[in-house]
């Protein structure tokens, strides 16, 4: 028979220290054991009772259902440490387990880290599997950083998102090799990104809304390649930004000095700009890093025409939803799949080439002309611009050359884009079980309230 006991640290603490695990309820049926086994069991229970008065309670006793008949009901959340004793072999070694940790010294060290937290913070940390990787991270953190780290985890990877979610593990692996200074700075950056997402302006509808703030949509066309209705992703900016930042850290392509530079700019940015910085940093090729950091240091201002705010529209779900008004005054919407990593990396490359060849001021002139155009045609516009600059350099010698080029070229690209969108809407409506006749459709930006 194997019985598992709570794991109790030998580290002495004040009797008034708050114990953990008070929400745990344990129910079990009586079992029959030999006198020798009973003596060992009573001895261990007495030790546990005595230790519980003088040490921090180490969470929970678990009696495994391994014969004879033992019934147990446990009510707890999160990972719990335990020690297993085999009563059929009194001289056998005890087996310790706490998440991935199976060494008493490591378990004790991990629990000592949790003792630095408040009860609510401990509840947060117990949702994440204890491991040597996580232990090495926590041991580098001072109390303030550790407290912030629990907030980062709760905001970025709340309990309902932990099921089958590899992101926390990816984050821990990325943080493990960081120095104490780098770790602190990265946690501060996570906090800043979460605050930016929460404080960012809520998206405004391009069409008039009803008195309850709802969009009067007659029909929605979910054209995204993955079949996801992107309307469901609204209000999830924090997750999107911190997930992408985690991806950037996991790729481990930057030195600590470079990462500190990126973090400095992120902490001084607003949400829109940070979204663009993180996306480009996640995808930038090694040969383009110098241009990226030069452009990053030069683009200090914020706002919709900032080059990185502009870049961030490529990963803005709302920017990939377009609205059209029918001749009957009804509205339809259509969402496109956002460009994948390869497509965005290609777009970033065009921008970095333009920066190296013509400078940020020249680029900003172009951004002023195109930033309010559909995100789906931005790459096409820049491709056409760069081709024309190379093939017709005489057209770009005047100070207002970009403005003149925009007036002659943007409208055509934009009209062809909307014609494709409208055609897809009509095709979708005709293929419905009860086809909808929409009449003439016009891009709803013209009707924005």
Short mmCIF file of C-alpha atoms in Angstrom, two decimals:
data_model
loop_
_atom_site.label_atom_id
_atom_site.label_comp_id
_atom_site.label_asym_id
_atom_site.label_seq_id
_atom_site.Cartn_x
_atom_site.Cartn_y
_atom_site.Cartn_z
CA UNK A 1 0.00 0.00 0.00
CA UNK A 2 1.29 3.45 -0.96
CA UNK A 3 0.15 6.54 0.87
CA UNK A 4 1.00 10.07 -0.17
CA UNK A 5 1.49 12.80 2.39
CA UNK A 6 1.78 16.53 2.15
CA UNK A 7 5.29 17.73 1.57
CA UNK A 8 6.37 19.81 4.61
CA UNK A 9 9.43 22.04 4.50
CA UNK A 10 11.92 21.92 7.33
CA UNK A 11 12.40 25.71 7.12
CA UNK A 12 11.07 27.28 10.30
CA UNK A 13 8.64 30.21 10.04
CA UNK A 14 6.64 32.33 12.43
CA UNK A 15 3.53 30.63 13.86
CA UNK A 16 1.41 33.57 12.70
CA UNK A 17 2.49 33.10 9.08
CA UNK A 18 -0.54 32.49 6.91
CA UNK A 19 -0.87 28.82 5.98
CA UNK A 20 -1.93 27.68 2.53
CA UNK A 21 -4.45 25.18 1.29
CA UNK A 22 -7.36 26.13 3.53
CA UNK A 23 -9.84 25.65 0.71
CA UNK A 24 -8.90 21.97 0.50
CA UNK A 25 -11.33 19.31 1.64
CA UNK A 26 -10.23 15.69 2.10
CA UNK A 27 -12.66 12.83 2.64
CA UNK A 28 -11.57 9.20 2.97
CA UNK A 29 -12.98 5.85 4.04
CA UNK A 30 -11.32 3.74 6.78
CA UNK A 31 -8.75 1.13 5.72
CA UNK A 32 -7.27 -1.89 7.45
CA UNK A 33 -3.49 -2.14 7.85
CA UNK A 34 -1.11 -4.23 9.95
CA UNK A 35 0.08 -3.09 13.38
CA UNK A 36 3.51 -2.31 11.95
CA UNK A 37 2.02 -0.26 9.11
CA UNK A 38 -0.33 1.49 11.50
CA UNK A 39 2.55 2.44 13.75
CA UNK A 40 4.42 3.94 10.81
CA UNK A 41 1.31 5.75 9.64
CA UNK A 42 0.59 7.16 13.12
CA UNK A 43 4.19 8.28 13.39
CA UNK A 44 4.02 10.17 10.12
CA UNK A 45 0.67 11.76 10.96
CA UNK A 46 2.09 12.92 14.31
CA UNK A 47 5.05 14.47 12.51
CA UNK A 48 2.72 16.23 10.14
CA UNK A 49 0.59 17.59 12.97
CA UNK A 50 3.64 18.82 14.86
CA UNK A 51 5.19 20.38 11.77
CA UNK A 52 1.99 22.13 10.76
CA UNK A 53 2.24 24.29 13.86
CA UNK A 54 5.77 25.47 13.25
CA UNK A 55 6.16 25.56 9.49
CA UNK A 56 4.40 26.94 6.47
CA UNK A 57 1.84 24.36 5.42
CA UNK A 58 2.95 22.86 2.11
CA UNK A 59 -0.44 22.59 0.51
CA UNK A 60 -2.15 19.20 0.51
CA UNK A 61 -2.12 15.54 1.47
CA UNK A 62 -3.05 13.13 -1.30
CA UNK A 63 -4.02 9.56 -0.54
CA UNK A 64 -3.76 7.57 -3.75
CA UNK A 65 -6.30 4.93 -4.59
CA UNK A 66 -3.86 2.03 -4.91
CA UNK A 67 -5.43 -0.67 -2.65
CA UNK A 68 -6.96 -1.58 -0.35
CA UNK A 69 -10.09 0.49 -0.89
CA UNK A 70 -9.44 4.19 -0.32
CA UNK A 71 -11.88 6.86 -1.38
CA UNK A 72 -10.63 10.45 -1.66
CA UNK A 73 -12.13 13.70 -2.86
CA UNK A 74 -9.86 16.69 -3.32
CA UNK A 75 -10.94 20.24 -3.89
CA UNK A 76 -8.00 22.42 -4.91
CA UNK A 77 -6.65 24.39 -7.81
CA UNK A 78 -3.18 24.43 -9.21
CA UNK A 79 -0.15 22.18 -8.78
CA UNK A 80 0.39 20.66 -5.32
CA UNK A 81 3.54 19.13 -3.81
CA UNK A 82 3.35 15.62 -2.37
CA UNK A 83 5.49 12.88 -0.92
CA UNK A 84 4.72 9.16 -1.37
CA UNK A 85 5.51 6.51 1.26
CA UNK A 86 5.26 2.81 0.46
CA UNK A 87 3.89 1.16 3.64
CA UNK A 88 4.53 -2.27 2.23
CA UNK A 89 8.25 -1.50 2.22
CA UNK A 90 8.99 0.70 5.25
CA UNK A 91 12.66 1.07 4.34
CA UNK A 92 11.97 2.31 0.81
CA UNK A 93 12.85 5.87 -0.13
CA UNK A 94 10.17 8.51 -0.17
CA UNK A 95 9.16 9.78 -3.58
CA UNK A 96 8.69 13.51 -4.01
CA UNK A 97 6.74 15.20 -6.80
CA UNK A 98 5.78 18.78 -7.54
CA UNK A 99 5.02 19.42 -11.19
CA UNK A 100 8.20 18.42 -12.99
CA UNK A 101 10.27 18.56 -9.81
CA UNK A 102 11.04 15.25 -8.10
CA UNK A 103 13.90 16.33 -5.86
CA UNK A 104 13.16 17.42 -2.29
CA UNK A 105 15.76 20.16 -2.39
CA UNK A 106 14.31 21.65 -5.61
CA UNK A 107 10.75 21.38 -4.30
CA UNK A 108 11.75 23.06 -1.06
CA UNK A 109 13.49 25.82 -3.01
CA UNK A 110 10.45 26.37 -5.24
CA UNK A 111 8.11 26.56 -2.27
CA UNK A 112 10.45 29.04 -0.61
CA UNK A 113 10.01 31.25 -3.67
CA UNK A 114 6.22 31.05 -3.37
CA UNK A 115 6.47 32.05 0.29
CA UNK A 116 7.61 35.49 -0.93
CA UNK A 117 4.15 36.11 -2.40
CA UNK A 118 0.78 37.06 -1.01
CA UNK A 119 -1.86 34.29 -0.84
CA UNK A 120 -3.58 35.60 -4.00
CA UNK A 121 -0.30 35.75 -5.88
CA UNK A 122 0.56 32.21 -4.79
CA UNK A 123 -2.75 31.04 -6.20
CA UNK A 124 -1.76 32.57 -9.53
CA UNK A 125 1.69 30.96 -9.55
CA UNK A 126 0.32 27.53 -8.63
CA UNK A 127 -1.43 27.44 -12.01
CA UNK A 128 1.94 27.04 -13.73
CA UNK A 129 3.80 23.75 -13.62
CA UNK A 130 6.81 23.90 -11.28
CA UNK A 131 10.05 23.14 -13.11
CA UNK A 132 13.78 23.77 -12.81
CA UNK A 133 13.45 26.33 -15.59
CA UNK A 134 10.80 28.32 -13.72
CA UNK A 135 12.72 27.94 -10.45
CA UNK A 136 15.88 29.40 -11.97
CA UNK A 137 13.84 32.39 -13.20
CA UNK A 138 12.21 33.06 -9.85
CA UNK A 139 15.51 32.88 -7.99
CA UNK A 140 16.83 35.79 -10.10
CA UNK A 141 13.89 38.06 -9.29
CA UNK A 142 13.70 40.52 -6.44
CA UNK A 143 10.37 40.74 -4.62
CA UNK A 144 9.07 43.64 -6.72
CA UNK A 145 9.88 41.91 -10.01
CA UNK A 146 8.37 38.63 -8.78
CA UNK A 147 5.16 40.43 -7.82
CA UNK A 148 4.96 42.03 -11.27
CA UNK A 149 5.70 38.68 -12.88
CA UNK A 150 2.57 37.17 -11.32
CA UNK A 151 0.54 40.02 -12.84
CA UNK A 152 2.15 39.40 -16.22
CA UNK A 153 1.19 35.73 -16.10
CA UNK A 154 -2.36 36.44 -14.95
CA UNK A 155 -2.93 39.09 -17.65
CA UNK A 156 -1.19 37.29 -20.51
CA UNK A 157 -2.00 33.66 -19.72
CA UNK A 158 -5.09 33.54 -17.49
CA UNK A 159 -6.24 30.12 -16.19
CA UNK A 160 -8.85 29.61 -18.91
CA UNK A 161 -6.10 29.97 -21.53
CA UNK A 162 -3.71 27.49 -19.90
CA UNK A 163 -5.38 24.36 -21.23
CA UNK A 164 -3.12 22.94 -23.92
CA UNK A 165 -1.33 26.31 -24.14
CA UNK A 166 2.41 26.16 -24.83
CA UNK A 167 2.95 29.93 -24.60
CA UNK A 168 3.89 30.02 -20.86
CA UNK A 169 6.45 27.27 -21.41
CA UNK A 170 7.87 29.16 -24.40
CA UNK A 171 8.10 32.30 -22.26
CA UNK A 172 9.86 30.50 -19.39
CA UNK A 173 12.39 28.97 -21.78
CA UNK A 174 13.06 32.42 -23.27
CA UNK A 175 13.50 34.04 -19.84
CA UNK A 176 15.69 31.34 -18.32
CA UNK A 177 18.99 32.48 -19.85
CA UNK A 178 18.46 36.18 -19.14
CA UNK A 179 20.56 38.15 -16.69
CA UNK A 180 18.91 39.63 -13.61
CA UNK A 181 18.86 43.10 -15.23
CA UNK A 182 17.42 41.78 -18.49
CA UNK A 183 14.78 39.75 -16.68
CA UNK A 184 13.62 42.75 -14.67
CA UNK A 185 13.49 44.94 -17.77
CA UNK A 186 11.52 42.34 -19.72
CA UNK A 187 8.93 41.95 -16.95
CA UNK A 188 8.56 45.75 -16.85
CA UNK A 189 8.06 45.72 -20.62
CA UNK A 190 5.32 43.09 -20.34
CA UNK A 191 3.59 45.31 -17.78
CA UNK A 192 3.85 48.32 -20.10
CA UNK A 193 2.46 46.42 -23.08
CA UNK A 194 -0.52 45.19 -21.07
CA UNK A 195 -1.24 48.73 -19.87
CA UNK A 196 -0.97 50.09 -23.42
CA UNK A 197 -3.45 47.53 -24.70
CA UNK A 198 -5.91 48.28 -21.90
CA UNK A 199 -5.60 52.06 -22.34
CA UNK A 200 -5.70 52.00 -26.13
CA UNK A 201 -8.63 53.69 -27.79
CA UNK A 202 -11.49 51.35 -28.54
CA UNK A 203 -12.05 50.82 -32.27
CA UNK A 204 -14.76 53.04 -33.71
CA UNK A 205 -17.17 51.79 -36.31
CA UNK A 206 -17.00 53.18 -39.84
CA UNK A 207 -20.76 52.94 -40.06
CA UNK A 208 -23.50 54.53 -37.95
CA UNK A 209 -24.45 52.38 -34.95
CA UNK A 210 -27.85 51.98 -33.31
CA UNK A 211 -28.82 53.41 -29.93
CA UNK A 212 -27.28 50.38 -28.19
CA UNK A 213 -23.96 50.86 -29.98
CA UNK A 214 -24.45 47.85 -32.27
CA UNK A 215 -23.62 47.81 -35.95
CA UNK A 216 -26.73 47.25 -38.13
CA UNK A 217 -25.17 44.56 -40.32
CA UNK A 218 -27.49 42.85 -42.80
CA UNK A 219 -24.91 40.21 -43.72
CA UNK A 220 -21.34 39.33 -42.76
CA UNK A 221 -18.97 37.56 -45.16
CA UNK A 222 -16.29 35.55 -43.28
CA UNK A 223 -13.79 35.30 -46.12
CA UNK A 224 -10.76 34.75 -43.85
CA UNK A 225 -8.84 31.69 -45.00
CA UNK A 226 -8.96 30.04 -41.58
CA UNK A 227 -12.73 30.45 -41.40
CA UNK A 228 -12.48 32.54 -38.23
CA UNK A 229 -14.96 35.35 -37.87
CA UNK A 230 -12.62 38.16 -36.88
CA UNK A 231 -15.40 40.05 -35.15
CA UNK A 232 -14.91 37.55 -32.31
CA UNK A 233 -11.38 38.82 -31.70
CA UNK A 234 -12.33 42.39 -30.86
CA UNK A 235 -11.29 43.53 -27.40
CA UNK A 236 -8.45 41.02 -27.21
CA UNK A 237 -5.63 43.43 -27.94
CA UNK A 238 -3.63 42.58 -24.80
CA UNK A 239 -3.44 38.90 -25.66
CA UNK A 240 -2.42 39.57 -29.24
CA UNK A 241 0.37 41.98 -28.26
CA UNK A 242 1.87 39.99 -25.37
CA UNK A 243 1.65 36.74 -27.34
CA UNK A 244 3.61 38.32 -30.19
CA UNK A 245 6.15 39.76 -27.73
CA UNK A 246 6.53 36.26 -26.26
CA UNK A 247 7.12 34.91 -29.77
CA UNK A 248 9.79 37.56 -30.30
CA UNK A 249 11.57 36.57 -27.08
CA UNK A 250 11.29 32.86 -27.91
CA UNK A 251 13.08 33.35 -31.21
CA UNK A 252 16.12 34.58 -29.25
CA UNK A 253 17.62 36.43 -32.22
CA UNK A 254 18.66 39.56 -30.30
CA UNK A 255 21.55 40.22 -27.94
CA UNK A 256 20.68 41.57 -24.50
CA UNK A 257 21.79 45.07 -25.54
CA UNK A 258 19.53 44.96 -28.59
CA UNK A 259 16.63 43.60 -26.56
CA UNK A 260 17.10 46.36 -23.97
CA UNK A 261 16.90 48.88 -26.81
CA UNK A 262 13.68 47.36 -28.13
CA UNK A 263 12.21 47.27 -24.61
CA UNK A 264 13.07 50.94 -24.05
CA UNK A 265 11.14 51.96 -27.17
CA UNK A 266 8.22 49.69 -26.33
CA UNK A 267 7.85 51.15 -22.85
CA UNK A 268 7.84 54.68 -24.32
CA UNK A 269 5.29 53.86 -27.03
CA UNK A 270 1.53 53.66 -27.31
CA UNK A 271 -0.32 50.48 -28.22
CA UNK A 272 -0.44 51.05 -31.98
CA UNK A 273 3.28 51.79 -32.24
CA UNK A 274 4.24 48.87 -29.96
CA UNK A 275 2.21 46.49 -32.11
CA UNK A 276 4.26 47.50 -35.16
CA UNK A 277 7.61 47.39 -33.35
CA UNK A 278 7.01 43.92 -31.96
CA UNK A 279 5.78 42.54 -35.28
CA UNK A 280 8.76 43.84 -37.26
CA UNK A 281 11.23 42.80 -34.55
CA UNK A 282 9.75 39.28 -34.57
CA UNK A 283 10.31 38.87 -38.31
CA UNK A 284 13.29 41.05 -39.25
CA UNK A 285 16.11 39.22 -41.00
CA UNK A 286 19.62 39.35 -39.58
CA UNK A 287 20.90 41.45 -42.49
CA UNK A 288 18.15 44.02 -41.94
CA UNK A 289 18.64 44.50 -38.20
CA UNK A 290 20.84 47.57 -38.55
CA UNK A 291 18.24 49.34 -40.69
CA UNK A 292 15.52 48.27 -38.25
CA UNK A 293 17.29 49.74 -35.21
CA UNK A 294 18.21 52.93 -37.10
CA UNK A 295 14.59 53.41 -38.14
CA UNK A 296 13.43 52.57 -34.61
CA UNK A 297 15.66 55.23 -33.04
CA UNK A 298 14.56 57.86 -35.56
CA UNK A 299 10.80 57.24 -35.39
CA UNK A 300 10.17 58.72 -31.95
CA UNK A 301 6.76 60.32 -32.36
CA UNK A 302 3.50 58.43 -31.92
CA UNK A 303 0.24 58.71 -33.81
CA UNK A 304 -1.41 57.03 -36.81
CA UNK A 305 1.24 58.24 -39.28
CA UNK A 306 4.16 56.95 -37.24
CA UNK A 307 5.92 54.34 -39.36
CA UNK A 308 5.55 51.62 -36.71
CA UNK A 309 1.91 52.44 -35.99
CA UNK A 310 1.41 52.11 -39.73
CA UNK A 311 3.22 48.74 -39.78
CA UNK A 312 1.05 47.54 -36.91
CA UNK A 313 -2.07 47.77 -39.07
CA UNK A 314 -0.96 44.59 -40.81
CA UNK A 315 -1.75 42.69 -37.58
CA UNK A 316 -4.82 44.72 -36.66
CA UNK A 317 -7.94 42.55 -36.94
CA UNK A 318 -10.26 45.54 -37.26
CA UNK A 319 -8.21 46.90 -40.16
CA UNK A 320 -8.99 43.76 -42.15
CA UNK A 321 -12.76 44.16 -41.89
CA UNK A 322 -14.41 46.33 -44.56
CA UNK A 323 -17.97 47.66 -44.64
CA UNK A 324 -20.11 48.30 -47.68
CA UNK A 325 -23.50 50.01 -48.00
CA UNK A 326 -26.11 48.75 -50.41
CA UNK A 327 -28.28 50.96 -52.58
CA UNK A 328 -31.09 50.17 -50.16
CA UNK A 329 -29.13 51.67 -47.26
CA UNK A 330 -28.24 48.33 -45.69
CA UNK A 331 -24.73 47.43 -44.54
CA UNK A 332 -22.66 44.31 -45.13
CA UNK A 333 -19.19 43.51 -43.81
CA UNK A 334 -16.39 41.33 -45.07
CA UNK A 335 -13.25 40.22 -43.27
CA UNK A 336 -10.02 39.06 -44.85
CA UNK A 337 -7.35 36.83 -43.36
CA UNK A 338 -4.42 38.86 -42.11
CA UNK A 339 -1.15 38.38 -44.04
CA UNK A 340 0.99 35.51 -42.79
CA UNK A 341 4.55 35.85 -41.49
CA UNK A 342 6.06 35.52 -44.95
CA UNK A 343 3.85 38.21 -46.47
CA UNK A 344 4.46 40.64 -43.61
CA UNK A 345 8.19 39.99 -43.68
CA UNK A 346 8.18 40.86 -47.39
CA UNK A 347 6.28 44.09 -46.67
CA UNK A 348 8.72 45.01 -43.88
CA UNK A 349 11.61 44.42 -46.30
CA UNK A 350 10.16 46.93 -48.76
CA UNK A 351 9.89 49.53 -46.01
CA UNK A 352 13.42 48.95 -44.74
CA UNK A 353 14.79 49.21 -48.28
CA UNK A 354 12.91 52.49 -48.73
CA UNK A 355 14.33 53.74 -45.43
CA UNK A 356 17.91 52.92 -46.41
CA UNK A 357 17.55 54.42 -49.89
CA UNK A 358 15.44 57.52 -49.22
CA UNK A 359 15.19 58.10 -45.46
CA UNK A 360 12.37 58.31 -42.96
CA UNK A 361 11.12 61.76 -43.96
CA UNK A 362 10.48 60.53 -47.51
CA UNK A 363 8.69 57.47 -46.12
CA UNK A 364 6.56 59.60 -43.83
CA UNK A 365 5.35 61.58 -46.84
CA UNK A 366 4.11 58.33 -48.34
CA UNK A 367 2.56 57.14 -45.07
CA UNK A 368 0.53 60.36 -44.85
CA UNK A 369 -0.97 59.52 -48.24
CA UNK A 370 -1.79 55.85 -47.60
CA UNK A 371 -2.20 55.20 -43.86
CA UNK A 372 -6.00 55.47 -44.00
CA UNK A 373 -6.32 53.14 -46.98
CA UNK A 374 -7.24 49.45 -46.53
CA UNK A 375 -4.46 47.47 -44.88
CA UNK A 376 -4.79 44.79 -47.57
CA UNK A 377 -3.45 47.05 -50.34
CA UNK A 378 -0.51 48.65 -48.50
CA UNK A 379 2.07 46.17 -49.78
CA UNK A 380 0.79 46.60 -53.33
CA UNK A 381 1.03 50.39 -53.06
CA UNK A 382 4.61 50.30 -51.83
CA UNK A 383 5.62 47.80 -54.51
CA UNK A 384 4.23 50.10 -57.19
CA UNK A 385 5.90 53.13 -55.62
CA UNK A 386 9.34 51.50 -55.44
CA UNK A 387 9.04 50.21 -59.02
CA UNK A 388 8.15 53.68 -60.26
CA UNK A 389 10.99 55.30 -58.32
CA UNK A 390 13.44 52.93 -59.98
CA UNK A 391 11.95 53.11 -63.47
CA UNK A 392 10.93 56.80 -63.53
CA UNK A 393 13.33 58.64 -61.20
CA UNK A 394 12.65 61.96 -62.95
CA UNK A 395 9.14 61.97 -61.43
CA UNK A 396 10.51 62.11 -57.88
CA UNK A 397 12.80 65.13 -57.96
CA UNK A 398 10.30 67.67 -56.62
CA UNK A 399 9.43 68.22 -52.98
CA UNK A 400 5.80 67.29 -53.59
CA UNK A 401 6.59 64.28 -55.81
CA UNK A 402 5.10 61.73 -53.38
CA UNK A 403 1.86 63.69 -53.16
CA UNK A 404 1.65 63.88 -56.95
CA UNK A 405 2.41 60.17 -57.31
CA UNK A 406 -0.28 59.33 -54.74
CA UNK A 407 -2.89 61.39 -56.58
CA UNK A 408 -2.12 59.60 -59.84
CA UNK A 409 -1.87 56.02 -58.58
CA UNK A 410 -3.61 55.25 -55.30
CA UNK A 411 -7.18 55.60 -56.54
CA UNK A 412 -6.73 52.93 -59.22
CA UNK A 413 -5.27 50.37 -56.79
CA UNK A 414 -7.97 51.14 -54.25
CA UNK A 415 -10.84 50.86 -56.72
CA UNK A 416 -9.66 47.50 -57.99
CA UNK A 417 -9.44 46.24 -54.41
CA UNK A 418 -13.01 47.28 -53.59
CA UNK A 419 -14.26 45.81 -56.87
CA UNK A 420 -12.83 42.43 -55.81
CA UNK A 421 -14.38 42.74 -52.36
CA UNK A 422 -17.81 43.66 -53.74
CA UNK A 423 -17.69 40.81 -56.24
CA UNK A 424 -16.94 38.36 -53.42
CA UNK A 425 -19.83 39.72 -51.35
CA UNK A 426 -22.29 39.21 -54.21
CA UNK A 427 -20.97 35.70 -54.86
CA UNK A 428 -21.38 34.82 -51.20
CA UNK A 429 -24.90 36.23 -51.05
CA UNK A 430 -26.03 34.36 -54.19
CA UNK A 431 -24.68 31.06 -52.85
CA UNK A 432 -26.75 31.25 -49.66
CA UNK A 433 -29.68 28.88 -49.22
CA UNK A 434 -31.89 31.96 -49.37
CA UNK A 435 -29.98 34.32 -51.72
CA UNK A 436 -29.87 38.00 -50.79
CA UNK A 437 -30.11 40.66 -53.50
CA UNK A 438 -28.00 43.59 -52.31
CA UNK A 439 -28.02 45.91 -55.30
CA UNK A 440 -25.16 48.38 -55.75
CA UNK A 441 -22.51 48.35 -52.98
CA UNK A 442 -20.26 51.25 -52.01
CA UNK A 443 -17.38 51.31 -49.53
CA UNK A 444 -18.82 52.53 -46.24
CA UNK A 445 -15.99 54.89 -45.36
CA UNK A 446 -17.90 57.49 -47.32
CA UNK A 447 -20.77 57.14 -44.88
CA UNK A 448 -18.77 57.19 -41.62
CA UNK A 449 -20.54 59.15 -38.92
#
